[in-house]
């Protein structure tokens, strides 16, 4: 029987394996179970991440993430925390390509859509300051699995304000009738986040940033290019709407920070991020 080579395995499987191996190189004395999880979520943290920078936020969010998904070496919530938590106490050092001058950073921020009986979507990170708000949806390997758009009828029935005239609402109606238009992009989740951001921050400039991981060699799987094509289509369909939709990869964000003459601590932090997540498939 022919043995399957690593290169023949599904892209997501290879990504999880590569991320697990990178984790073990950073934490040789820590064990991962066969699914890539550690016993204690604290073991997943990068050196400059402190519990006080994020634990209270995640403990108050939905899903008990610290004791479940966060323990995975391939956790997207863990990636968001490892990336942004050190800025909690150094907020003046945080700049994003679309905004700067932030004075608040929160994880797992609830932004209610206003639907009766519905659960408020949790955004992985919300940055805010005098210049506006950036809500971040973080992805690590989720976009390497197929998605199908699903919406409760309550969205069309209960949204009766200005959001109804936006591109996100029109795209929701299109996907309700044709739910398989996107494969790798979870467009339904982004639309729900957009509804929540628009209602939570109605009088401020708001950006919905889709921040996704790619390996050092994105050509290793066709999903990465297809995912970017779907992002471009979604961006075009919601253009001119509020919140403004932006998308970039984590490596692109890290290059942006690297080019901004970062503080010494951030140089070290970027090195840690690259060592953990800058893997090759």
Coordinates of C-alpha atoms in Angstrom, one line a residue:
X1 CA 0.0 0.0 0.0
X2 CA 1.4 3.4 -1.0
X3 CA 2.1 5.6 2.0
X4 CA 0.6 9.1 1.7
X5 CA 3.3 11.9 1.6
X6 CA 2.9 15.1 3.6
X7 CA 2.5 17.1 0.4
X8 CA -0.5 15.0 -0.6
X9 CA -2.5 15.6 2.5
X10 CA -5.2 18.3 2.6
X11 CA -3.9 21.8 3.0
X12 CA -5.6 22.3 6.4
X13 CA -4.1 19.1 7.7
X14 CA -0.6 20.2 6.6
X15 CA -1.2 23.7 8.1
X16 CA -2.2 22.3 11.5
X17 CA 0.8 19.9 11.5
X18 CA 3.2 22.7 10.6
X19 CA 1.8 25.0 13.3
X20 CA 2.0 22.2 15.8
X21 CA 5.6 21.6 14.9
X22 CA 6.5 25.3 15.2
X23 CA 4.8 25.4 18.6
X24 CA 6.9 22.4 19.8
X25 CA 10.1 24.1 18.7
X26 CA 9.2 27.1 20.9
X27 CA 7.9 24.9 23.7
X28 CA 10.0 21.6 23.7
X29 CA 9.0 20.8 27.2
X30 CA 5.2 21.1 26.5
X31 CA 3.1 18.3 25.2
X32 CA 0.4 18.5 22.5
X33 CA -2.3 15.9 22.3
X34 CA -3.0 14.2 18.9
X35 CA -5.4 17.0 18.0
X36 CA -2.8 19.7 18.6
X37 CA -4.1 20.9 22.0
X38 CA -2.1 21.7 25.2
X39 CA -3.5 20.9 28.7
X40 CA -3.2 24.5 29.9
X41 CA -4.0 27.5 27.7
X42 CA -1.1 29.4 29.3
X43 CA 1.3 27.2 27.5
X44 CA 0.2 28.7 24.1
X45 CA 1.2 32.3 25.0
X46 CA 4.2 34.1 23.4
X47 CA 6.8 35.5 25.8
X48 CA 5.5 39.1 25.8
X49 CA 1.9 38.1 26.4
X50 CA 0.5 38.6 30.0
X51 CA -2.7 37.1 31.4
X52 CA -3.8 40.5 32.6
X53 CA -3.8 41.7 29.0
X54 CA -6.6 39.4 27.8
X55 CA -7.8 36.8 30.3
X56 CA -10.7 38.9 31.7
X57 CA -12.0 39.7 28.2
X58 CA -11.9 36.0 27.0
X59 CA -13.5 34.8 30.3
X60 CA -16.5 37.1 29.7
X61 CA -16.9 36.1 26.1
X62 CA -19.1 33.3 24.7
X63 CA -17.9 29.7 24.3
X64 CA -15.4 29.3 27.3
X65 CA -12.6 29.6 24.7
X66 CA -9.7 29.6 27.2
X67 CA -10.6 26.0 28.2
X68 CA -11.5 24.8 24.7
X69 CA -10.4 26.2 21.3
X70 CA -7.8 28.5 22.7
X71 CA -5.7 25.6 23.9
X72 CA -5.0 24.6 20.3
X73 CA -1.7 25.5 18.6
X74 CA -3.8 26.4 15.6
X75 CA -6.3 28.6 17.5
X76 CA -7.3 31.8 15.6
X77 CA -8.3 33.4 18.9
X78 CA -4.9 32.4 20.3
X79 CA -3.3 34.0 17.2
X80 CA -5.2 37.2 17.8
X81 CA -4.2 37.3 21.5
X82 CA -0.6 36.5 20.8
X83 CA -0.5 39.2 18.1
X84 CA -2.3 42.0 19.9
X85 CA -2.2 41.4 23.7
X86 CA 1.2 43.1 24.2
X87 CA -0.2 46.3 22.9
X88 CA -2.7 46.4 25.7
X89 CA -0.2 48.1 28.0
X90 CA 1.6 49.8 25.1
X91 CA -1.3 51.2 23.1
X92 CA 0.6 54.2 21.9
X93 CA 2.8 51.8 19.9
X94 CA -0.1 50.3 18.0
X95 CA -0.7 51.5 14.4
X96 CA -2.8 49.8 11.7
X97 CA -2.6 50.5 8.0
X98 CA -6.1 52.0 8.1
X99 CA -5.9 53.9 11.4
X100 CA -3.7 54.9 14.4
X101 CA -4.1 56.8 17.7
X102 CA -5.9 54.0 19.5
X103 CA -6.7 54.3 23.2
X104 CA -8.6 51.1 23.8
X105 CA -8.1 47.4 22.9
X106 CA -10.5 44.6 23.7
X107 CA -10.7 41.0 22.9
X108 CA -14.0 39.0 22.3
X109 CA -16.0 42.3 22.2
X110 CA -19.7 41.8 21.8
X111 CA -21.3 44.0 19.2
X112 CA -25.1 43.2 19.3
X113 CA -27.0 43.3 16.0
X114 CA -30.2 44.3 17.7
X115 CA -32.1 41.1 16.8
X116 CA -34.5 40.0 19.4
X117 CA -33.4 36.8 21.1
X118 CA -30.2 36.6 19.1
X119 CA -26.7 36.2 20.6
X120 CA -24.4 39.1 20.0
X121 CA -21.5 38.3 17.6
X122 CA -18.1 38.3 19.3
X123 CA -15.3 40.1 17.4
X124 CA -11.8 38.8 18.1
X125 CA -10.4 42.2 18.6
X126 CA -11.9 45.7 18.7
X127 CA -9.6 48.8 18.6
X128 CA -10.9 52.2 19.2
X129 CA -9.7 55.8 19.5
X130 CA -10.6 59.3 18.6
X131 CA -10.2 58.5 14.9
X132 CA -12.6 55.6 14.8
X133 CA -13.0 51.9 15.4
X134 CA -11.5 48.8 13.9
X135 CA -13.2 45.5 14.5
X136 CA -11.0 42.5 13.7
X137 CA -12.1 39.0 12.7
X138 CA -9.1 36.7 13.0
X139 CA -8.6 33.5 11.0
X140 CA -5.9 30.9 11.3
X141 CA -6.9 27.7 9.5
X142 CA -10.7 28.1 9.3
X143 CA -10.5 29.5 5.8
X144 CA -9.0 26.1 4.7
X145 CA -12.4 24.4 5.2
X146 CA -15.5 25.0 3.1
X147 CA -18.3 27.3 4.3
X148 CA -21.9 27.7 3.4
X149 CA -23.8 30.9 4.2
X150 CA -26.7 30.7 6.6
X151 CA -28.9 33.4 8.0
X152 CA -31.8 33.4 10.3
X153 CA -35.0 35.0 8.8
X154 CA -34.8 37.5 11.7
X155 CA -32.1 39.4 9.9
X156 CA -34.4 40.4 7.0
X157 CA -37.4 40.7 9.2
X158 CA -36.0 42.8 12.0
X159 CA -33.3 45.0 10.5
X160 CA -35.3 48.1 9.5
X161 CA -32.8 50.9 9.9
X162 CA -30.1 52.3 7.6
X163 CA -28.3 49.0 7.5
X164 CA -31.0 47.7 5.2
X165 CA -29.7 50.1 2.5
X166 CA -26.1 48.9 2.7
X167 CA -24.2 46.5 0.6
X168 CA -23.9 44.0 3.5
X169 CA -27.7 43.6 3.5
X170 CA -27.9 43.2 -0.2
X171 CA -25.2 40.6 -0.1
X172 CA -27.0 38.8 2.7
X173 CA -30.1 38.6 0.5
X174 CA -28.0 37.2 -2.4
X175 CA -26.4 34.6 -0.2
X176 CA -29.7 33.6 1.4
X177 CA -30.8 32.5 -2.1
X178 CA -27.4 31.3 -3.2
X179 CA -25.6 30.1 -0.1
X180 CA -22.7 28.4 -1.9
X181 CA -21.3 31.5 -3.6
X182 CA -18.2 31.5 -1.4
X183 CA -16.3 28.4 -0.4
X184 CA -13.4 29.5 1.7
X185 CA -14.6 32.9 2.9
X186 CA -17.1 32.8 5.7
X187 CA -19.1 35.7 4.3
X188 CA -22.1 35.2 6.5
X189 CA -20.0 35.7 9.6
X190 CA -18.5 38.9 8.2
X191 CA -22.0 40.2 7.3
X192 CA -23.2 39.5 10.9
X193 CA -20.2 41.3 12.3
X194 CA -20.8 44.2 10.0
X195 CA -24.4 44.5 11.2
X196 CA -23.2 44.4 14.8
X197 CA -20.5 47.0 14.3
X198 CA -22.8 49.4 12.4
X199 CA -25.3 49.2 15.3
X200 CA -22.8 49.5 18.1
X201 CA -20.9 52.4 16.7
X202 CA -23.4 54.3 14.6
X203 CA -21.8 57.7 14.7
X204 CA -18.1 56.8 14.4
X205 CA -15.9 55.8 11.4
X206 CA -15.8 52.0 11.6
X207 CA -13.7 49.4 9.7
X208 CA -14.3 45.7 9.7
X209 CA -10.8 44.2 9.2
X210 CA -10.6 40.5 8.1
X211 CA -7.2 39.4 9.3
X212 CA -6.2 36.0 8.1
X213 CA -3.1 33.7 8.3
X214 CA -1.1 32.5 5.4
X215 CA 2.0 30.3 5.4
X216 CA 5.4 31.5 4.2
X217 CA 4.6 29.6 0.9
X218 CA 0.9 30.3 0.1
X219 CA 1.5 28.6 -3.2
X220 CA 1.5 25.3 -1.4
X221 CA -2.2 25.0 -1.6
X222 CA -4.8 26.3 -4.1
X223 CA -7.1 27.4 -1.3
X224 CA -5.0 30.4 -0.4
X225 CA -5.3 32.0 -3.9
X226 CA -9.0 31.0 -4.1
X227 CA -9.6 32.6 -0.7
X228 CA -8.0 35.9 -1.8
X229 CA -10.2 35.9 -4.9
X230 CA -13.3 35.5 -2.8
X231 CA -12.2 38.3 -0.5
X232 CA -11.8 40.6 -3.5
X233 CA -15.3 39.7 -4.7
X234 CA -16.8 40.3 -1.3
X235 CA -15.0 43.6 -1.0
X236 CA -16.4 44.7 -4.3
X237 CA -20.0 43.7 -3.3
X238 CA -19.9 45.7 0.0
X239 CA -18.0 48.7 -1.3
X240 CA -19.3 52.0 -0.1
X241 CA -21.0 50.5 2.9
X242 CA -20.4 51.0 6.6
X243 CA -18.4 49.6 8.2
X244 CA -15.7 49.8 5.6
X245 CA -14.4 46.3 4.7
X246 CA -10.7 45.8 4.7
X247 CA -8.7 42.5 4.5
X248 CA -5.1 41.6 4.9
X249 CA -3.0 38.7 6.0
X250 CA -1.2 38.5 9.3
X251 CA 2.2 38.4 7.5
X252 CA 1.2 41.6 5.7
X253 CA 0.4 43.3 9.0
X254 CA 3.7 42.2 10.5
X255 CA 5.6 43.6 7.5
X256 CA 3.7 46.9 8.0
X257 CA 4.8 47.0 11.7
X258 CA 8.4 46.1 10.7
X259 CA 8.5 49.0 8.3
X260 CA 7.3 51.6 11.0
X261 CA 10.6 51.7 12.9
X262 CA 9.2 49.5 15.7
X263 CA 10.1 49.8 19.4
X264 CA 12.6 47.3 20.6
X265 CA 9.9 45.2 22.4
X266 CA 8.0 45.0 19.1
X267 CA 11.0 43.9 17.2
X268 CA 11.3 41.0 19.6
X269 CA 7.6 40.3 19.5
X270 CA 7.6 40.2 15.7
X271 CA 10.5 37.7 15.9
X272 CA 8.4 35.5 18.2
X273 CA 5.4 35.8 15.9
X274 CA 7.3 34.7 12.9
X275 CA 8.9 31.8 14.7
X276 CA 5.4 30.5 15.8
X277 CA 3.3 31.3 12.7
X278 CA 5.7 31.9 9.8
X279 CA 5.7 28.2 8.8
X280 CA 6.2 26.6 5.5
X281 CA 3.9 23.8 4.3

